[in-house]
Amino acid sequence: MPDNKKALIRYRILDKCFSDKYHKFYIDELVEKCNDALEDAAKHPVSKRQIYADIEFMKSSDGWNAPIVSIQDGKRKYIRYSYDFSIVEAPITDMELEQLQTLIVSLSRLQGIPCYDWIGELLTNLRYKLGVRGGDNDIIGFEQNRDMKGIKCLPDLIDYIIKKHPIELCYKSFTGKDILWTIHPYYLKQYNNRWYLLGYNDEYKDISIIPLDRIEGMKLSDVRFVPNRKYDFNSYFKDIIGVSFDKDLEVRHIVLRFSKGRLPYVVSKPIHHSQCVEDEERGIVTIDVIPNKELVSQLLWFGNDVEIVSPTELKQQIMQKIKEMYQIYFDVK
């Protein structure tokens, strides 16, 4: 059980004991009550020292300013509230108020995205019941596109993945052709502000990567679900940039030379987690990835600030792209 959950359970048990006017709870009994409530107390029992620390927190301004007192009873002392009080009914503290304000600022950025429709109602209730606004102006800007085509599919796809429902999906190719597939959905991936569905395709007998903005429609299929026993998607994406994946290609050691002006930016924002600066003076950076179209796009984006040193085939691929661009812009015959 997480430590924060254990603490909450202890606070509630102590609160109940301190509110009881008809029983006297000494420290040993408080320890026993808390241990009875905690499922893993046999392995990790609560100590007297912990209970005293909990009491001090409850009494503090970071806690609930609880009116806890110790009352002498012969040679021992019992502990209770000095007047009617409960942390359940206590007003929100300044620290909690600050935390809620920060939370509201973050949550408000998600309003309007279909799978987060519930956030609007939650924020309204928080602002009305607690008077918490979180600031009138946005202070954080997340990259998102609420009008992105296909994003409305997200809630249903999440549900299908969790419940292991196969779907019949209408995919519109870039040539305008409608293609019907039976997909067994496994995973959703976002890259470059675009969402992708990964799932087993009955037609190809393999994984398909489907951009959500190409989905024209979908419905539940009555075929038996094919479970994912082959792919760990964290590992699946470990050796690539983006989402496109050629299973016939292997990881390549790619050597790049960056200009002195660009190198600090590449160091501060790595192209890939495998990135290594091998020669800072010469601007030599290496990455170990499976080459794909996203890698090519990334390298072209750097323009003349980068040179592909190796492998040769990647260098030639970039050269061909530059040649085609040159012909477009300079009309080379």
Short mmCIF file of C-alpha atoms in Angstrom, two decimals:
data_model
loop_
_atom_site.label_atom_id
_atom_site.label_comp_id
_atom_site.label_asym_id
_atom_site.label_seq_id
_atom_site.Cartn_x
_atom_site.Cartn_y
_atom_site.Cartn_z
CA MET A 1 0.00 0.00 0.00
CA PRO A 2 1.44 3.45 -0.90
CA ASP A 3 2.68 5.52 2.05
CA ASN A 4 0.32 8.42 1.30
CA LYS A 5 -2.68 6.08 1.39
CA LYS A 6 -1.50 4.61 4.70
CA ALA A 7 -1.21 8.11 6.15
CA LEU A 8 -4.77 9.00 5.10
CA ILE A 9 -6.10 5.84 6.74
CA ARG A 10 -4.27 6.65 9.97
CA TYR A 11 -5.56 10.24 9.98
CA ARG A 12 -9.15 9.03 9.55
CA ILE A 13 -8.82 6.45 12.33
CA LEU A 14 -7.26 9.01 14.68
CA ASP A 15 -9.92 11.56 13.76
CA LYS A 16 -12.66 9.06 14.64
CA CYS A 17 -11.02 8.25 17.98
CA PHE A 18 -10.42 11.87 18.92
CA SER A 19 -14.07 12.71 18.15
CA ASP A 20 -15.41 9.95 20.40
CA LYS A 21 -16.61 11.61 23.63
CA TYR A 22 -17.54 8.32 25.28
CA HIS A 23 -14.22 6.50 25.15
CA LYS A 24 -10.73 7.32 26.31
CA PHE A 25 -8.02 6.45 23.78
CA TYR A 26 -4.49 6.15 25.09
CA ILE A 27 -1.48 5.99 22.78
CA ASP A 28 -1.32 2.17 22.87
CA GLU A 29 -4.97 1.92 21.83
CA LEU A 30 -4.47 4.46 19.01
CA VAL A 31 -1.57 2.36 17.69
CA GLU A 32 -3.72 -0.78 17.89
CA LYS A 33 -6.66 0.88 16.08
CA CYS A 34 -4.42 2.04 13.23
CA ASN A 35 -2.75 -1.35 12.87
CA ASP A 36 -6.15 -3.04 12.73
CA ALA A 37 -7.15 -0.78 9.84
CA LEU A 38 -3.98 -1.27 7.78
CA GLU A 39 -3.90 -4.42 5.65
CA ASP A 40 -0.10 -4.82 5.75
CA ALA A 41 0.33 -4.01 9.46
CA ALA A 42 1.60 -7.54 10.16
CA LYS A 43 4.71 -6.85 8.07
CA HIS A 44 4.96 -3.10 8.70
CA PRO A 45 3.26 -2.25 12.03
CA VAL A 46 2.65 1.35 13.00
CA SER A 47 4.79 2.58 15.87
CA LYS A 48 4.02 4.98 18.71
CA ARG A 49 6.54 7.37 17.18
CA GLN A 50 4.55 7.40 13.92
CA ILE A 51 1.28 8.12 15.72
CA TYR A 52 2.86 11.00 17.64
CA ALA A 53 4.17 12.37 14.31
CA ASP A 54 0.68 12.04 12.80
CA ILE A 55 -0.80 13.95 15.73
CA GLU A 56 1.72 16.76 15.34
CA PHE A 57 0.90 17.01 11.62
CA MET A 58 -2.86 17.09 12.30
CA LYS A 59 -2.30 19.90 14.82
CA SER A 60 -0.10 21.93 12.44
CA SER A 61 -1.13 24.58 9.90
CA ASP A 62 0.04 22.24 7.12
CA GLY A 63 -2.52 19.75 8.44
CA TRP A 64 -5.91 20.74 9.85
CA ASN A 65 -5.03 22.89 12.90
CA ALA A 66 -6.79 20.16 14.85
CA PRO A 67 -7.52 21.01 18.55
CA ILE A 68 -5.88 17.85 19.90
CA VAL A 69 -5.12 17.74 23.61
CA SER A 70 -3.61 15.21 26.02
CA ILE A 71 -5.56 14.76 29.27
CA GLN A 72 -3.96 13.31 32.39
CA ASP A 73 -5.73 10.20 33.69
CA GLY A 74 -3.83 8.79 36.63
CA LYS A 75 -0.36 7.82 35.41
CA ARG A 76 -1.41 7.85 31.75
CA LYS A 77 -2.79 10.37 29.27
CA TYR A 78 -5.61 9.93 26.81
CA ILE A 79 -5.91 12.04 23.67
CA ARG A 80 -8.96 13.68 22.13
CA TYR A 81 -10.26 16.88 20.56
CA SER A 82 -10.83 19.74 23.02
CA TYR A 83 -14.12 20.59 21.28
CA ASP A 84 -16.35 19.25 18.48
CA PHE A 85 -14.12 18.89 15.47
CA SER A 86 -13.45 16.60 12.54
CA ILE A 87 -10.86 16.75 9.78
CA VAL A 88 -13.57 15.49 7.41
CA GLU A 89 -15.56 18.65 7.96
CA ALA A 90 -12.62 20.99 8.44
CA PRO A 91 -12.28 23.92 6.04
CA ILE A 92 -9.74 23.63 3.26
CA THR A 93 -6.22 24.67 4.30
CA ASP A 94 -4.09 27.29 2.56
CA MET A 95 -1.72 24.59 1.29
CA GLU A 96 -4.63 22.54 -0.11
CA LEU A 97 -6.03 25.69 -1.70
CA GLU A 98 -2.73 26.41 -3.46
CA GLN A 99 -2.52 22.81 -4.68
CA LEU A 100 -6.07 22.99 -6.04
CA GLN A 101 -5.31 26.21 -7.87
CA THR A 102 -2.32 24.58 -9.56
CA LEU A 103 -4.44 21.53 -10.41
CA ILE A 104 -7.18 23.65 -11.96
CA VAL A 105 -4.69 25.48 -14.18
CA SER A 106 -3.40 22.15 -15.50
CA LEU A 107 -6.81 20.51 -15.92
CA SER A 108 -8.30 23.50 -17.73
CA ARG A 109 -5.89 22.87 -20.63
CA LEU A 110 -7.66 19.56 -21.32
CA GLN A 111 -11.17 20.97 -21.66
CA GLY A 112 -12.73 20.35 -25.06
CA ILE A 113 -10.88 17.11 -25.78
CA PRO A 114 -13.55 14.37 -26.07
CA CYS A 115 -12.10 11.86 -23.60
CA TYR A 116 -11.77 14.64 -21.00
CA ASP A 117 -15.33 15.97 -21.19
CA TRP A 118 -15.78 15.25 -17.47
CA ILE A 119 -13.13 17.86 -16.61
CA GLY A 120 -15.41 20.81 -17.43
CA GLU A 121 -18.00 19.64 -14.89
CA LEU A 122 -15.33 18.92 -12.29
CA LEU A 123 -13.78 22.39 -12.65
CA THR A 124 -17.21 24.05 -12.41
CA ASN A 125 -17.92 22.21 -9.15
CA LEU A 126 -14.52 23.07 -7.67
CA ARG A 127 -14.86 26.74 -8.56
CA TYR A 128 -18.43 26.96 -7.26
CA LYS A 129 -18.12 24.93 -4.04
CA LEU A 130 -14.64 26.04 -3.00
CA GLY A 131 -14.33 29.42 -4.67
CA VAL A 132 -11.11 28.27 -6.36
CA ARG A 133 -10.41 29.79 -9.76
CA GLY A 134 -6.79 29.00 -10.47
CA GLY A 135 -6.13 32.33 -12.15
CA ASP A 136 -7.93 34.18 -14.94
CA ASN A 137 -5.11 33.85 -17.45
CA ASP A 138 -3.44 30.74 -18.81
CA ILE A 139 0.13 30.31 -17.64
CA ILE A 140 0.90 26.96 -19.30
CA GLY A 141 0.50 26.11 -22.97
CA PHE A 142 0.39 22.43 -23.96
CA GLU A 143 0.74 21.29 -27.55
CA GLN A 144 -2.65 20.03 -28.58
CA ASN A 145 -5.15 20.26 -31.41
CA ARG A 146 -8.72 20.03 -30.21
CA ASP A 147 -10.03 20.22 -33.77
CA MET A 148 -7.80 17.39 -35.02
CA LYS A 149 -9.78 15.04 -37.27
CA GLY A 150 -10.25 11.65 -35.66
CA ILE A 151 -9.75 12.77 -32.07
CA LYS A 152 -13.42 12.00 -31.35
CA CYS A 153 -12.55 8.31 -31.83
CA LEU A 154 -10.25 8.38 -28.80
CA PRO A 155 -12.80 7.62 -26.03
CA ASP A 156 -14.30 4.66 -27.91
CA LEU A 157 -10.89 3.27 -28.88
CA ILE A 158 -9.67 3.48 -25.28
CA ASP A 159 -12.78 1.56 -24.22
CA TYR A 160 -12.30 -1.07 -26.95
CA ILE A 161 -8.66 -1.60 -25.97
CA ILE A 162 -9.50 -1.99 -22.28
CA LYS A 163 -12.42 -4.34 -22.95
CA LYS A 164 -10.59 -6.22 -25.76
CA HIS A 165 -13.25 -5.61 -28.42
CA PRO A 166 -12.38 -6.22 -32.10
CA ILE A 167 -13.68 -3.50 -34.43
CA GLU A 168 -14.64 -3.16 -38.06
CA LEU A 169 -12.90 -0.04 -39.26
CA CYS A 170 -13.27 2.04 -42.43
CA TYR A 171 -9.90 3.49 -43.40
CA LYS A 172 -9.64 6.16 -46.08
CA SER A 173 -6.33 6.01 -47.93
CA PHE A 174 -4.63 9.15 -49.20
CA THR A 175 -5.78 8.16 -52.69
CA GLY A 176 -9.37 8.51 -51.46
CA LYS A 177 -10.16 4.78 -51.44
CA ASP A 178 -12.23 3.39 -48.56
CA ILE A 179 -10.76 0.19 -47.10
CA LEU A 180 -12.59 -2.05 -44.61
CA TRP A 181 -10.43 -3.78 -42.00
CA THR A 182 -11.08 -5.90 -38.93
CA ILE A 183 -8.73 -4.60 -36.27
CA HIS A 184 -7.94 -5.97 -32.82
CA PRO A 185 -6.93 -2.75 -30.99
CA TYR A 186 -3.93 -2.89 -28.64
CA TYR A 187 -2.36 0.52 -28.20
CA LEU A 188 -2.71 4.27 -28.83
CA LYS A 189 0.33 6.41 -29.60
CA GLN A 190 0.69 10.18 -30.02
CA TYR A 191 3.49 11.64 -32.08
CA ASN A 192 3.92 15.13 -33.50
CA ASN A 193 0.43 16.16 -32.35
CA ARG A 194 -1.19 13.24 -34.19
CA TRP A 195 -2.77 10.06 -32.77
CA TYR A 196 -2.22 6.53 -34.07
CA LEU A 197 -3.95 3.21 -33.34
CA LEU A 198 -1.88 0.03 -33.27
CA GLY A 199 -3.69 -3.26 -33.60
CA TYR A 200 -3.69 -6.68 -35.23
CA ASN A 201 -5.07 -6.52 -38.78
CA ASP A 202 -6.95 -9.68 -39.85
CA GLU A 203 -6.18 -9.00 -43.52
CA TYR A 204 -2.39 -8.69 -43.13
CA LYS A 205 -2.06 -11.04 -40.13
CA ASP A 206 0.18 -8.48 -38.49
CA ILE A 207 0.22 -5.15 -36.65
CA SER A 208 -1.13 -2.11 -38.52
CA ILE A 209 -0.43 1.49 -37.52
CA ILE A 210 -3.49 3.59 -38.33
CA PRO A 211 -3.67 7.41 -38.07
CA LEU A 212 -6.92 8.36 -36.35
CA ASP A 213 -7.55 11.15 -38.86
CA ARG A 214 -7.85 8.49 -41.63
CA ILE A 215 -10.63 6.61 -39.81
CA GLU A 216 -13.99 7.29 -41.46
CA GLY A 217 -16.05 5.06 -39.19
CA MET A 218 -15.92 2.03 -36.92
CA LYS A 219 -18.18 -0.44 -35.16
CA LEU A 220 -17.85 -3.52 -32.98
CA SER A 221 -17.01 -6.76 -34.75
CA ASP A 222 -18.39 -10.17 -33.76
CA VAL A 223 -15.11 -12.01 -34.43
CA ARG A 224 -13.10 -13.46 -31.56
CA PHE A 225 -10.50 -11.07 -30.14
CA VAL A 226 -6.87 -11.89 -30.94
CA PRO A 227 -4.87 -11.03 -27.79
CA ASN A 228 -1.48 -9.33 -27.96
CA ARG A 229 1.12 -11.91 -26.92
CA LYS A 230 3.95 -10.65 -29.10
CA TYR A 231 4.54 -6.93 -28.63
CA ASP A 232 5.75 -4.85 -25.72
CA PHE A 233 4.99 -1.41 -27.12
CA ASN A 234 7.48 0.35 -24.88
CA SER A 235 10.18 -1.76 -26.52
CA TYR A 236 8.45 -1.52 -29.89
CA PHE A 237 9.06 2.23 -30.07
CA LYS A 238 12.41 2.23 -28.27
CA ASP A 239 14.55 2.06 -31.41
CA ILE A 240 12.64 4.45 -33.67
CA ILE A 241 11.72 8.10 -33.96
CA GLY A 242 7.98 8.54 -34.48
CA VAL A 243 5.73 5.60 -35.30
CA SER A 244 6.58 4.13 -38.72
CA PHE A 245 8.42 0.84 -38.45
CA ASP A 246 10.04 -1.40 -41.07
CA LYS A 247 10.47 -4.87 -39.56
CA ASP A 248 13.05 -5.79 -42.20
CA LEU A 249 15.45 -3.05 -41.07
CA GLU A 250 17.80 -3.20 -38.11
CA VAL A 251 19.13 -0.58 -35.72
CA ARG A 252 21.87 1.47 -37.36
CA HIS A 253 24.62 3.53 -35.78
CA ILE A 254 24.09 6.98 -37.30
CA VAL A 255 26.83 9.60 -37.16
CA LEU A 256 25.88 13.26 -37.56
CA ARG A 257 27.94 16.45 -37.69
CA PHE A 258 26.18 19.59 -36.42
CA SER A 259 27.17 23.22 -36.81
CA LYS A 260 28.52 25.00 -33.73
CA GLY A 261 25.40 27.14 -33.57
CA ARG A 262 23.00 24.18 -33.66
CA LEU A 263 24.89 21.72 -31.44
CA PRO A 264 23.87 23.24 -28.05
CA TYR A 265 20.18 22.95 -29.00
CA VAL A 266 20.60 19.32 -30.05
CA VAL A 267 22.39 18.57 -26.80
CA SER A 268 19.64 20.21 -24.72
CA LYS A 269 16.87 18.51 -26.72
CA PRO A 270 18.13 15.09 -27.88
CA ILE A 271 16.86 13.63 -31.15
CA HIS A 272 16.58 10.19 -29.52
CA HIS A 273 17.27 8.71 -26.09
CA SER A 274 20.32 6.88 -27.53
CA GLN A 275 21.96 10.18 -28.52
CA CYS A 276 25.62 10.58 -27.58
CA VAL A 277 27.98 13.52 -28.14
CA GLU A 278 31.19 11.83 -29.28
CA ASP A 279 33.22 14.91 -30.26
CA GLU A 280 31.88 18.25 -29.06
CA GLU A 281 34.64 20.22 -30.75
CA ARG A 282 33.77 18.78 -34.18
CA GLY A 283 30.02 18.66 -33.47
CA ILE A 284 29.85 14.86 -33.85
CA VAL A 285 26.66 13.30 -32.44
CA THR A 286 25.54 9.67 -32.76
CA ILE A 287 22.18 7.93 -32.42
CA ASP A 288 21.25 4.25 -32.67
CA VAL A 289 17.88 3.91 -34.40
CA ILE A 290 16.04 2.07 -37.15
CA PRO A 291 15.92 4.51 -40.10
CA ASN A 292 12.41 5.59 -41.06
CA LYS A 293 10.61 8.51 -42.68
CA GLU A 294 10.32 10.41 -39.39
CA LEU A 295 14.11 10.32 -38.99
CA VAL A 296 14.53 11.65 -42.53
CA SER A 297 12.03 14.45 -41.83
CA GLN A 298 13.85 15.35 -38.62
CA LEU A 299 17.22 15.53 -40.36
CA LEU A 300 15.82 17.61 -43.23
CA TRP A 301 14.33 19.99 -40.67
CA PHE A 302 17.85 20.82 -39.43
CA GLY A 303 18.71 22.06 -42.95
CA ASN A 304 22.33 23.02 -43.46
CA ASP A 305 23.06 22.76 -39.73
CA VAL A 306 23.60 18.99 -40.02
CA GLU A 307 25.63 16.63 -42.18
CA ILE A 308 25.02 12.86 -42.28
CA VAL A 309 28.45 11.29 -41.94
CA SER A 310 27.24 7.68 -41.98
CA PRO A 311 25.68 5.32 -42.92
CA THR A 312 26.08 5.88 -46.65
CA GLU A 313 22.56 4.77 -47.60
CA LEU A 314 20.98 7.32 -45.26
CA LYS A 315 23.28 10.03 -46.59
CA GLN A 316 22.27 9.16 -50.17
CA GLN A 317 18.59 9.21 -49.21
CA ILE A 318 18.95 12.72 -47.81
CA MET A 319 20.94 13.79 -50.88
CA GLN A 320 18.13 12.58 -53.16
CA LYS A 321 15.54 14.51 -51.13
CA ILE A 322 17.65 17.68 -51.34
CA LYS A 323 18.08 17.19 -55.09
CA GLU A 324 14.31 16.87 -55.57
CA MET A 325 13.71 19.99 -53.48
CA TYR A 326 16.32 21.90 -55.48
CA GLN A 327 14.58 20.94 -58.71
CA ILE A 328 11.26 22.18 -57.36
CA TYR A 329 12.54 25.57 -56.25
CA PHE A 330 15.19 26.27 -58.88
CA ASP A 331 13.67 24.45 -61.85
CA VAL A 332 16.86 22.60 -62.73
CA LYS A 333 16.57 20.97 -66.17
#
